[in-house]
Structure formats: C-alpha cells, structure tokens
PDB file of C-alpha atoms in Angstrom:
ATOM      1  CA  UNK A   6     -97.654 123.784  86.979  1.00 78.00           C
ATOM      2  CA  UNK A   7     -98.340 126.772  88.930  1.00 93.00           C
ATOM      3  CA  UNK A   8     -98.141 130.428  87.602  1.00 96.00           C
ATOM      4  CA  UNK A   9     -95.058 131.929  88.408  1.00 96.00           C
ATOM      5  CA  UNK A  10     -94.188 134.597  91.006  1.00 96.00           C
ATOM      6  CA  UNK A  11     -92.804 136.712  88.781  1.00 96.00           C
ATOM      7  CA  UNK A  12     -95.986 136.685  87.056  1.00 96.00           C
ATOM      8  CA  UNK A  13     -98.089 137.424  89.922  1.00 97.00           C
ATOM      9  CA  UNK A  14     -95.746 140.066  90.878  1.00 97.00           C
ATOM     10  CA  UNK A  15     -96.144 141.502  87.538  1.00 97.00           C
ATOM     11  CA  UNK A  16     -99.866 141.427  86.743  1.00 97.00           C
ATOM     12  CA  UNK A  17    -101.609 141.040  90.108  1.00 97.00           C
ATOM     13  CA  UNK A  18     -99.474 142.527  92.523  1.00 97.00           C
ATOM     14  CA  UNK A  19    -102.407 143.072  95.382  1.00 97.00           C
ATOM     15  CA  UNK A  20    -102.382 138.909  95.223  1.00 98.00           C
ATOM     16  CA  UNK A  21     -98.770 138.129  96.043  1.00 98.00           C
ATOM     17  CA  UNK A  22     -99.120 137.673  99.458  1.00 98.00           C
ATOM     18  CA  UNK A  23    -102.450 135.585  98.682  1.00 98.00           C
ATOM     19  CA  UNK A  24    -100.719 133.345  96.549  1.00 98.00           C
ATOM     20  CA  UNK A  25     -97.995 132.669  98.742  1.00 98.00           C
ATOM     21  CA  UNK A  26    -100.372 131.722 101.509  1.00 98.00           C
ATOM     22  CA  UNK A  27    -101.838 129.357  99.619  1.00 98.00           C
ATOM     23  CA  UNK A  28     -99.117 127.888  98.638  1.00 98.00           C
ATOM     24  CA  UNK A  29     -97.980 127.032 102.026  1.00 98.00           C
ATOM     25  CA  UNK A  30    -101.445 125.605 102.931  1.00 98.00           C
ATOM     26  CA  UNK A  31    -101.517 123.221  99.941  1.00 98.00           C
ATOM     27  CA  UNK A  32     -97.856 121.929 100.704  1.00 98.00           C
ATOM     28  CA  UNK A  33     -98.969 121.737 104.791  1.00 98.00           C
ATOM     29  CA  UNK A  34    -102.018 119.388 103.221  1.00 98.00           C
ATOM     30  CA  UNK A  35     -99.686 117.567 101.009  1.00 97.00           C
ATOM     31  CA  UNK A  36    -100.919 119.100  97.761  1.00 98.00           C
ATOM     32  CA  UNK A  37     -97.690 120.774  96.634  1.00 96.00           C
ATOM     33  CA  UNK A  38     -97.134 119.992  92.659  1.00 94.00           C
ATOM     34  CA  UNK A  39    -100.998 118.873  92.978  1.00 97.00           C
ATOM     35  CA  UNK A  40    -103.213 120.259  89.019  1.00 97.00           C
ATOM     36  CA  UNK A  41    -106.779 121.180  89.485  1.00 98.00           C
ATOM     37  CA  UNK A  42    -108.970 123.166  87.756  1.00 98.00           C
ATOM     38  CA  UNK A  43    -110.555 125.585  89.855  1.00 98.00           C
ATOM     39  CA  UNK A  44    -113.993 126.874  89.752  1.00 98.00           C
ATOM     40  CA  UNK A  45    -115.826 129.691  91.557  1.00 98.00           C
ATOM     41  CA  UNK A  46    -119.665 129.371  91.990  1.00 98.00           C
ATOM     42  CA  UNK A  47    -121.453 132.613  93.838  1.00 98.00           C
ATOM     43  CA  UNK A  48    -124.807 132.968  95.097  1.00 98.00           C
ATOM     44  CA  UNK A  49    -126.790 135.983  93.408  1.00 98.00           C
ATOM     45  CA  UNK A  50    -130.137 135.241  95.356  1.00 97.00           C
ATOM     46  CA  UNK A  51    -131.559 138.348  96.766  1.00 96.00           C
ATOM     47  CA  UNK A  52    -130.366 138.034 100.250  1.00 96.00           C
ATOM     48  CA  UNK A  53    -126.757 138.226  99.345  1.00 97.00           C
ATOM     49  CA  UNK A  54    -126.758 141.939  98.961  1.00 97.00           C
ATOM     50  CA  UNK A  55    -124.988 142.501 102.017  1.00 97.00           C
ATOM     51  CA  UNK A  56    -122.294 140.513 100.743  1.00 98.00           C
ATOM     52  CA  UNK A  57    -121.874 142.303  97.401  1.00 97.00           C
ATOM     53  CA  UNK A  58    -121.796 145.750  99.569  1.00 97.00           C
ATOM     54  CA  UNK A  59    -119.576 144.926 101.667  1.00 97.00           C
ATOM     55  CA  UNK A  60    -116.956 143.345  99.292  1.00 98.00           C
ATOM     56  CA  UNK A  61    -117.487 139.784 100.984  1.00 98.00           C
ATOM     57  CA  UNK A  62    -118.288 138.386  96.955  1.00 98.00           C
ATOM     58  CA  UNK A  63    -114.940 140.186  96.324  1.00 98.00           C
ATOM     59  CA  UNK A  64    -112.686 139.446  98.602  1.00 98.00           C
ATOM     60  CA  UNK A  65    -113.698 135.371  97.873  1.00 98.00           C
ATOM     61  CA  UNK A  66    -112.699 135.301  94.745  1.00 98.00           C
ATOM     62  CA  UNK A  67    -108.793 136.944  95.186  1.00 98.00           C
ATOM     63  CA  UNK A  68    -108.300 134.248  97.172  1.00 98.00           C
ATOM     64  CA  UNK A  69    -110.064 131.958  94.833  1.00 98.00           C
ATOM     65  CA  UNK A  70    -107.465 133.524  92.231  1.00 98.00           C
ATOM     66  CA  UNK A  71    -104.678 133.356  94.655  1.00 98.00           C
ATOM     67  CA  UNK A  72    -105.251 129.449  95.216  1.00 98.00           C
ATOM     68  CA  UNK A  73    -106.031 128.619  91.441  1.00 98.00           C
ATOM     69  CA  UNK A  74    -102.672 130.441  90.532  1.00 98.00           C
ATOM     70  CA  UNK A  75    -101.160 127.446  92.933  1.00 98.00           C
ATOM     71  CA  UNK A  76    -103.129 124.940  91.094  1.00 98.00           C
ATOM     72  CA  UNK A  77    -103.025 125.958  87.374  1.00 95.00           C
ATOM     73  CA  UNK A  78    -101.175 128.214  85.072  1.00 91.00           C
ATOM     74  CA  UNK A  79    -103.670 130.373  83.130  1.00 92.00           C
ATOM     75  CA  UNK A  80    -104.194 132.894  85.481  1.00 93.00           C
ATOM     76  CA  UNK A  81    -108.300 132.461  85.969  1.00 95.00           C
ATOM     77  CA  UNK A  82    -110.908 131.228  87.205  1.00 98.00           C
ATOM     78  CA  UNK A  83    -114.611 130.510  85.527  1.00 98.00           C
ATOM     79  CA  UNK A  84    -117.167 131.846  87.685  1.00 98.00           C
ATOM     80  CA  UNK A  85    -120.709 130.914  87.897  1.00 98.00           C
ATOM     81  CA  UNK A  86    -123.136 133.818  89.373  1.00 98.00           C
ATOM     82  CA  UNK A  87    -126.674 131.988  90.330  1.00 98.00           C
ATOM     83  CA  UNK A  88    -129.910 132.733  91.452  1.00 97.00           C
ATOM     84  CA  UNK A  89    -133.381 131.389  90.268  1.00 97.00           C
ATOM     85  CA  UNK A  90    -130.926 130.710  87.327  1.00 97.00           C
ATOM     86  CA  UNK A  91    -127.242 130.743  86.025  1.00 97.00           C
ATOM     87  CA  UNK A  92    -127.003 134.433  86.059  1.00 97.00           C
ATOM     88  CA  UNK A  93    -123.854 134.547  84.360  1.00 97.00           C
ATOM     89  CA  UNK A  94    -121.238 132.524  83.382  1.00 97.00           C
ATOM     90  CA  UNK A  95    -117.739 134.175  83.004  1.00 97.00           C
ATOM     91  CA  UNK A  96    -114.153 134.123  83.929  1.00 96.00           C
ATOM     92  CA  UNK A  97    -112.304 136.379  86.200  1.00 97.00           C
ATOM     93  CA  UNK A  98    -108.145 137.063  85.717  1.00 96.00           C
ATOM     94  CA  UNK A  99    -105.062 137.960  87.414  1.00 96.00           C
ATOM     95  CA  UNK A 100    -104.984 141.072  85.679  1.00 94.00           C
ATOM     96  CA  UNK A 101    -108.243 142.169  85.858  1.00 95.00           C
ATOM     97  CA  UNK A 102    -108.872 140.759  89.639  1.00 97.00           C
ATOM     98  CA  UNK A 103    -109.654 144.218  91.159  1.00 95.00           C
ATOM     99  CA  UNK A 104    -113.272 145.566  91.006  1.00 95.00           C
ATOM    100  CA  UNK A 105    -114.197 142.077  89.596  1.00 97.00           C
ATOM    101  CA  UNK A 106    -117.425 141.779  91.193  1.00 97.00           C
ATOM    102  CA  UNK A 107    -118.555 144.624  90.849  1.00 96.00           C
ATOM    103  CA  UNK A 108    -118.093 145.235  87.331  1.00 96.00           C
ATOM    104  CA  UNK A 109    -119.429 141.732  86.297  1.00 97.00           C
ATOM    105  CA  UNK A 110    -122.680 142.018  88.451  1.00 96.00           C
ATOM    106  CA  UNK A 111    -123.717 145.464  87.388  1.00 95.00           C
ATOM    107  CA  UNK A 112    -124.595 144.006  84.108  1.00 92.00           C
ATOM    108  CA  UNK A 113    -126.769 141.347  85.737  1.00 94.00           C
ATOM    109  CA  UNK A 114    -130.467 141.555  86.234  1.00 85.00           C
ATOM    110  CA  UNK A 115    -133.348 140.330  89.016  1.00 89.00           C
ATOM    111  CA  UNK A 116    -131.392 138.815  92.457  1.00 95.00           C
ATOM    112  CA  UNK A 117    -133.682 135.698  92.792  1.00 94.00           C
ATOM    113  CA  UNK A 118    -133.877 132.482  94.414  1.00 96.00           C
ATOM    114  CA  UNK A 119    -131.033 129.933  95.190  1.00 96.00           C
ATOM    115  CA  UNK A 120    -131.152 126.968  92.663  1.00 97.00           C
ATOM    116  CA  UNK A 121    -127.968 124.812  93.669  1.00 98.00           C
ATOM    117  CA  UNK A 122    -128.213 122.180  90.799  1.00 97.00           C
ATOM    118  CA  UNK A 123    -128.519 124.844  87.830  1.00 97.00           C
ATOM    119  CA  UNK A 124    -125.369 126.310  88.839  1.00 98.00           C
ATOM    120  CA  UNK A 125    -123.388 122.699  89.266  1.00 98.00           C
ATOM    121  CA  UNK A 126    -125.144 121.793  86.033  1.00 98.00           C
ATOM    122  CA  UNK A 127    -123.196 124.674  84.296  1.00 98.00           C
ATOM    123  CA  UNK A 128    -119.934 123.880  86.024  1.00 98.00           C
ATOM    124  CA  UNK A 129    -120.223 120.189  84.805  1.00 98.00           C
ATOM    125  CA  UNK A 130    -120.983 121.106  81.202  1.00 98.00           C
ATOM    126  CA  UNK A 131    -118.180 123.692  81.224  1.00 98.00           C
ATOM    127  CA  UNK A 132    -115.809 121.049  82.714  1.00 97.00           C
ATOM    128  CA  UNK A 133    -116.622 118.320  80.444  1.00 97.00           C
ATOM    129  CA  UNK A 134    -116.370 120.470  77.544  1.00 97.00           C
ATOM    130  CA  UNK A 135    -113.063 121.902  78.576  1.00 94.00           C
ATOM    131  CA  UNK A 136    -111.109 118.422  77.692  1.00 90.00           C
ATOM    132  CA  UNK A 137    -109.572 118.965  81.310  1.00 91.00           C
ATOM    133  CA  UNK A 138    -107.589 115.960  82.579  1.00 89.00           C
ATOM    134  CA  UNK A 139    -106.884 117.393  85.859  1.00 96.00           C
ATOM    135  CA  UNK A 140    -109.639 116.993  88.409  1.00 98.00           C
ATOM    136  CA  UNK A 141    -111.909 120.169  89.262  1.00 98.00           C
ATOM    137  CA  UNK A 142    -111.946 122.052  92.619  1.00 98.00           C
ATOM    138  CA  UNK A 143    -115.156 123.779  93.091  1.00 98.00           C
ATOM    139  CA  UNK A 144    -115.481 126.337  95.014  1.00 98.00           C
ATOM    140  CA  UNK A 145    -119.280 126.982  95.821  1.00 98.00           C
ATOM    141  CA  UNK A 146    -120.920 130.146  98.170  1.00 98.00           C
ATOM    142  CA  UNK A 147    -124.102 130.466  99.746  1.00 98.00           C
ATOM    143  CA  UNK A 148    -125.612 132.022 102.326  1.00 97.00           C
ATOM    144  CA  UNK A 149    -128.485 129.565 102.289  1.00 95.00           C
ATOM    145  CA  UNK A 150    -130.271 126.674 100.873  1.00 95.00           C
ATOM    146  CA  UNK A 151    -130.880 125.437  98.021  1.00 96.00           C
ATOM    147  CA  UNK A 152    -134.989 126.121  96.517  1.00 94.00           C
ATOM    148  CA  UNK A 153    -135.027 122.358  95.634  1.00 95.00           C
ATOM    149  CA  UNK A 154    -133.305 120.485  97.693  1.00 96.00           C
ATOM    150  CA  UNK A 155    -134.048 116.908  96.111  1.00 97.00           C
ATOM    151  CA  UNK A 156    -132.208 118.249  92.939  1.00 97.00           C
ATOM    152  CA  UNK A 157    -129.089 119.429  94.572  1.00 97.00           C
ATOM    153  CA  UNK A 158    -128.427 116.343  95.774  1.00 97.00           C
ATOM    154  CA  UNK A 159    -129.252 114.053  93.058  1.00 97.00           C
ATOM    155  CA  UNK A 160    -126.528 116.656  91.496  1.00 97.00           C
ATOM    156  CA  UNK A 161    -124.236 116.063  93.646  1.00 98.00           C
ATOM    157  CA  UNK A 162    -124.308 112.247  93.509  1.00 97.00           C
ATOM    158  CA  UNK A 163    -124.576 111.996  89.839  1.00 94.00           C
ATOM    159  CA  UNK A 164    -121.453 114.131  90.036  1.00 97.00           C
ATOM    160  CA  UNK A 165    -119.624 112.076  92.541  1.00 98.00           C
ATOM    161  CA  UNK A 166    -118.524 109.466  89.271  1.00 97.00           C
ATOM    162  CA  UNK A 167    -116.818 112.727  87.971  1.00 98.00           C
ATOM    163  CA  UNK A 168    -113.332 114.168  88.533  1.00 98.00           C
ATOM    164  CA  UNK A 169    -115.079 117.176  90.801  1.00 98.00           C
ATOM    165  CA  UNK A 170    -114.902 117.891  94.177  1.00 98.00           C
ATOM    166  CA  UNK A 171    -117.571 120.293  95.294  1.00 98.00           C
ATOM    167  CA  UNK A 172    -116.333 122.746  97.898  1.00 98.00           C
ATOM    168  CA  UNK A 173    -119.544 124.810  99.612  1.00 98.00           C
ATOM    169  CA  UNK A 174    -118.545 127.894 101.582  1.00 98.00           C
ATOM    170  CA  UNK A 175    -121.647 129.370 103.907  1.00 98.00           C
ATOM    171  CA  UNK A 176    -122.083 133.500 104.425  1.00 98.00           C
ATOM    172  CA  UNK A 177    -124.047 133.854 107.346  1.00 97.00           C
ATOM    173  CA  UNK A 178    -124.747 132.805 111.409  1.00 96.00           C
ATOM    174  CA  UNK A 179    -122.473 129.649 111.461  1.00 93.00           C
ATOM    175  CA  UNK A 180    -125.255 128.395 113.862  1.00 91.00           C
ATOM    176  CA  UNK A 181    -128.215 129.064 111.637  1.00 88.00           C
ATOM    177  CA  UNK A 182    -130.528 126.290 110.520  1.00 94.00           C
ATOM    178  CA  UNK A 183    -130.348 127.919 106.931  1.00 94.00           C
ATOM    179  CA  UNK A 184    -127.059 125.987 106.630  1.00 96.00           C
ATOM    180  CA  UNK A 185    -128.936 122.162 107.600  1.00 96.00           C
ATOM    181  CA  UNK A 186    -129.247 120.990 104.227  1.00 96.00           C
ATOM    182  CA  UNK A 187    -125.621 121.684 103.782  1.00 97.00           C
ATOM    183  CA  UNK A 188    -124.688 119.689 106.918  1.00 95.00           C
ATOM    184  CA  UNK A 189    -126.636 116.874 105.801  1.00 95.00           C
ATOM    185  CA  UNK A 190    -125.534 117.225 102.172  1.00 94.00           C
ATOM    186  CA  UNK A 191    -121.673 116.795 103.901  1.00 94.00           C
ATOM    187  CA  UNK A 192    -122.560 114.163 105.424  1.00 94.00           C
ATOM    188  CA  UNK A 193    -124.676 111.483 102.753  1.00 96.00           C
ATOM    189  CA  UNK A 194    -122.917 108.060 103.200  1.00 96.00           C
ATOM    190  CA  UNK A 195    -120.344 106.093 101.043  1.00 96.00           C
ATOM    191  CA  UNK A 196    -121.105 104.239  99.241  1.00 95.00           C
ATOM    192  CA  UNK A 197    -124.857 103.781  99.187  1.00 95.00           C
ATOM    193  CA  UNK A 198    -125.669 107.290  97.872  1.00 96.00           C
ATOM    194  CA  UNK A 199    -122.339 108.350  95.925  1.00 97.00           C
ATOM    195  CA  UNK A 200    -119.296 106.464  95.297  1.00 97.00           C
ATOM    196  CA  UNK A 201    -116.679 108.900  97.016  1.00 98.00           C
ATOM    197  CA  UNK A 202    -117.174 111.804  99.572  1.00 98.00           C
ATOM    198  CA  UNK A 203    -117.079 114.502  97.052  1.00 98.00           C
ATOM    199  CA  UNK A 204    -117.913 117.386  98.840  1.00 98.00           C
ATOM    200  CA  UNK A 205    -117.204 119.536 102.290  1.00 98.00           C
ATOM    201  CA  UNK A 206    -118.873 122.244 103.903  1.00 97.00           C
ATOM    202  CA  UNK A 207    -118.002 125.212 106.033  1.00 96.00           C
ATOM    203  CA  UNK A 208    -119.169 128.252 107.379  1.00 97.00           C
ATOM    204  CA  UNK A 209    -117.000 131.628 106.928  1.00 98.00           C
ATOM    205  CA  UNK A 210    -119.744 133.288 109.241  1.00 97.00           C
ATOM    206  CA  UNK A 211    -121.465 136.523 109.439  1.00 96.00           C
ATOM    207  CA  UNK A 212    -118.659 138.695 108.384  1.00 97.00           C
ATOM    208  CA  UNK A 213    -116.333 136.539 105.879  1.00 98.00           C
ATOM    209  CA  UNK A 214    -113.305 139.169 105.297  1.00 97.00           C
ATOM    210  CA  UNK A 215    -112.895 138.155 108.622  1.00 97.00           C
ATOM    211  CA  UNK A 216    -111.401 134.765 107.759  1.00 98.00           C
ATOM    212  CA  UNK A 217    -107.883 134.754 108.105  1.00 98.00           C
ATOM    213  CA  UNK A 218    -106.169 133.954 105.240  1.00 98.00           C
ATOM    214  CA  UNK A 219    -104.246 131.043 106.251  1.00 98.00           C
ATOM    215  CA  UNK A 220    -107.314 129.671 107.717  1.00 98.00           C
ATOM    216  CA  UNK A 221    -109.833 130.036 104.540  1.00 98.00           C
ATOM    217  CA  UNK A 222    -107.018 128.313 102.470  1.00 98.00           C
ATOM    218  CA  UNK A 223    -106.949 125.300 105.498  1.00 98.00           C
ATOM    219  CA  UNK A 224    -110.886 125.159 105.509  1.00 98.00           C
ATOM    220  CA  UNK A 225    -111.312 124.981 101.746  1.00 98.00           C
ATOM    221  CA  UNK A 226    -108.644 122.352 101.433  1.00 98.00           C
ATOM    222  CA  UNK A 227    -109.379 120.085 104.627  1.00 97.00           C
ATOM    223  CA  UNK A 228    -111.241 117.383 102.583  1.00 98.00           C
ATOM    224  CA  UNK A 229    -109.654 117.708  99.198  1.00 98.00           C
ATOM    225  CA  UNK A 230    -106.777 115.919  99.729  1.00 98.00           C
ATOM    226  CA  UNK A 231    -109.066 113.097 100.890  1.00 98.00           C
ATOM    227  CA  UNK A 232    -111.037 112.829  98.397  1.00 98.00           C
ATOM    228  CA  UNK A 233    -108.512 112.754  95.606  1.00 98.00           C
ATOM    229  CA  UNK A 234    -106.727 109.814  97.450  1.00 97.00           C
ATOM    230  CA  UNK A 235    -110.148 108.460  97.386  1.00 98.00           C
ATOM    231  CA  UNK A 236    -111.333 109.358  93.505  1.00 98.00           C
ATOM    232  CA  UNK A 237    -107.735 107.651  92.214  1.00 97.00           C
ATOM    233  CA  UNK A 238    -108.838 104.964  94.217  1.00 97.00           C
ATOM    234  CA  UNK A 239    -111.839 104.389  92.676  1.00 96.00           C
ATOM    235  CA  UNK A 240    -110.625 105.166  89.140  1.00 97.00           C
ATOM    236  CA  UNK A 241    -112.319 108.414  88.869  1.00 98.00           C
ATOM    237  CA  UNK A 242    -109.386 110.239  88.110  1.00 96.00           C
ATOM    238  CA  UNK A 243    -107.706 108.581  85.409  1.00 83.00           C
ATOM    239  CA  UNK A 244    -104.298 110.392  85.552  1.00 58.00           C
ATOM    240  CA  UNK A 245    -102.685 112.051  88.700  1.00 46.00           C
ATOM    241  CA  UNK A 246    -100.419 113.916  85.705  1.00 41.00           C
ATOM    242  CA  UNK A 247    -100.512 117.587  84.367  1.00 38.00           C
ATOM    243  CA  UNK A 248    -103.301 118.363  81.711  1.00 37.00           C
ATOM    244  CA  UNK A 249    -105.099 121.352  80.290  1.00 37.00           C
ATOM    245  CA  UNK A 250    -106.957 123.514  82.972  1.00 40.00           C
ATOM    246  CA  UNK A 251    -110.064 123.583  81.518  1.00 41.00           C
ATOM    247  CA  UNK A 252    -110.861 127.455  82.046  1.00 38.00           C
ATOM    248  CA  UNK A 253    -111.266 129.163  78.933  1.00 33.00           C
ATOM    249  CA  UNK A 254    -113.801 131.716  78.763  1.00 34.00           C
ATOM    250  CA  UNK A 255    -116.929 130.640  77.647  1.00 31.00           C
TER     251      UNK A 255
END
C-alpha cells in the first residue's frame, strides 16, 4: 500500500510532483500495487564532496522518498552513509525531507575510503532484523569503486539467496574506468556465481540533478521488475503479498 496523496500533499508538499512521477514509471514497468522496502545507501568517501555541495546527495534521496512513498506506507527511507566504514545509519522522512543531507552529515566525521560490502552488510542486518516480508529495493551511490573489490562481490552473491535487489547509481564521467568494477559486477553470470541477477548499474553522470525525473525513476527500475519475476521463481521471495516495510529507525 502506497502512502496517500493527501498525505504527501500534507507533509511533503515539495515531493508531490516526485511521487506522482514515480508512480507512473512503476505502473509503465508493470509494478503498480508492487511492496518493497526501500533502502538508500550513499557514498561518504572523500571525493564525493562535490556532490554534497552541490545538492547532488540531496536531490537523490527526494526522489528516493518520492519512489518509496509508491512502494511502502511509512513515509521513509533507512539510509546508509559509507566510507572506510558505515558512517551512519539513519532514516530520512516525508516530513523532514528538506535539508536532509545536510543536517545528517554535519554530524559525521573523516570522508574516507569506499568500502562497498560494509555498507550492504548493514543494509542486510537491518533488513533481516526488520521482519520485512516484502522484498528490498536498494538503492546504492557511488562515484567510484569499491577499496576491496573481492568483498563486494562475494556480498553481493551471498546476497543474491535474499529478497534484495541491489540498485548501484554512479556520480561521475559515465565513460570513466572508475565505474569498471561496476560494469563487471552487472554483469557476473547466472547461475554459476549467484542464483538470480540481483543487481543493475547506471551512470547519472557528471552532473546528476540533471537526470530527468521520469528518466531516473525508468533507470532505477529497468531491471527490478526482472528480477522479482526471477526471485519468485526461484523461491526467494516467499510471498508476492503486502507485509511490514521493514524501515524503522534504528
């Protein structure tokens, strides 16, 4: 169940017209009525200052909020800040949407390096101790790759037998080779390394905000449907029905 309009209208008026686009890209990709719990994991390594400046980081997560409010009825998202480690773990809201970033990384220390599989460790504990029955859509920014490569992707395997599909979003040159683990990572085959295709990758380039809309939602969305078909398949998701969302705060 989604949260209503009236709702959004109410408490997060700047998102309405994010919401609503959403909405229409999960019904074009056959996702209308679909339950996920949605996650939002942000790079905090030091070269992602430009992106906290700017209001890249920002701008991200109201659409993260806008989708999720399509997805789930409690109005946020958990939020995983990384860097050399899990910076923070914490929940943004409908309510409190504006100035999110800002406010949540002034309190954070040292900008370090980019450890992938501490992060999706954190968003797998949090999920599995959420007693979530919908599946999990994880939204996860970079601007780079991961410090240890071997252990993002024995991550991202041993998280391929859970209900989680692992959505990685790229800040940067679209063409840059800091982006070739990802590409690979996209790409490991079914079934000899995980069971399903659990992940997808794009780049939102050098300047995100300037991402349409409509075309951020189609991009984050282009494999999910996919991969849920695929996970019921396989018995990873148990139930297609509605269940808790699994985003309390911490």
């Amino acid at each position: 169940m989604a949260v209503d309009l009236r709702k959004i209208e109410q408490t997060a008026p700047a998102l309405v017209d994010l919401y609503k686009r959403a909405g229409v890209s999960l019904r074009k990709h056959g996702l209308g009525g679909e339950r996920a719990a949605v996650y939002l994991v942000v790079d905090h390594s030091g070269s992602m200052r430009r992106y906290y400046r700017d209001g890249s980081v920002q701008a991200l997560a109201d659409r993260v909020l806008g989708l999720s409010a399509n997805l789930d009825d409690d109005g946020r998202v958990p939020v995983v800040f990384f860097s050399t480690d899990v910076d923070a773990l914490t929940d943004i809201d409908l309510g409190g949407h504006q100035g999110s970033i800002d406010r949540i990384v002034s309190g954070l220390g040292h900008m370090g390096l980019t450890n992938y599989h501490l992060a999706m460790d954190a968003v797998i504990d949090h999920y599995l101790d959420s007693g979530a029955t919908a599946p999990a859509f994880v939204v996860f920014q970079t601007d780079g790759g991961p410090s240890s490569r071997l252990a993002a992707r024995r991550y991202l395997c041993k998280a391929a037998a859970l209900p989680m599909f692992w959505q990685f979003v790229g800040f940067g040159d679209p063409r840059g080779d800091q982006f070739d683990f990802l590409r690979r990572l996209d790409q490991l085959p079914v079934p000899r390394t995980r069971p399903v295709d659990n992940a997808g990758f794009f780049p939102a380039g050098r300047d995100p905000r300037r991402v349409s809309d409509d075309m951020l939602y189609d991009r984050l969305l282009g494999e999910f449907p996919s991969w849920l078909a695929a996970a019921r398949a396989q018995g990873i998701i148990r139930s297609a029905g509605p269940g808790p969302s699994g985003s309390p705060t911490p």
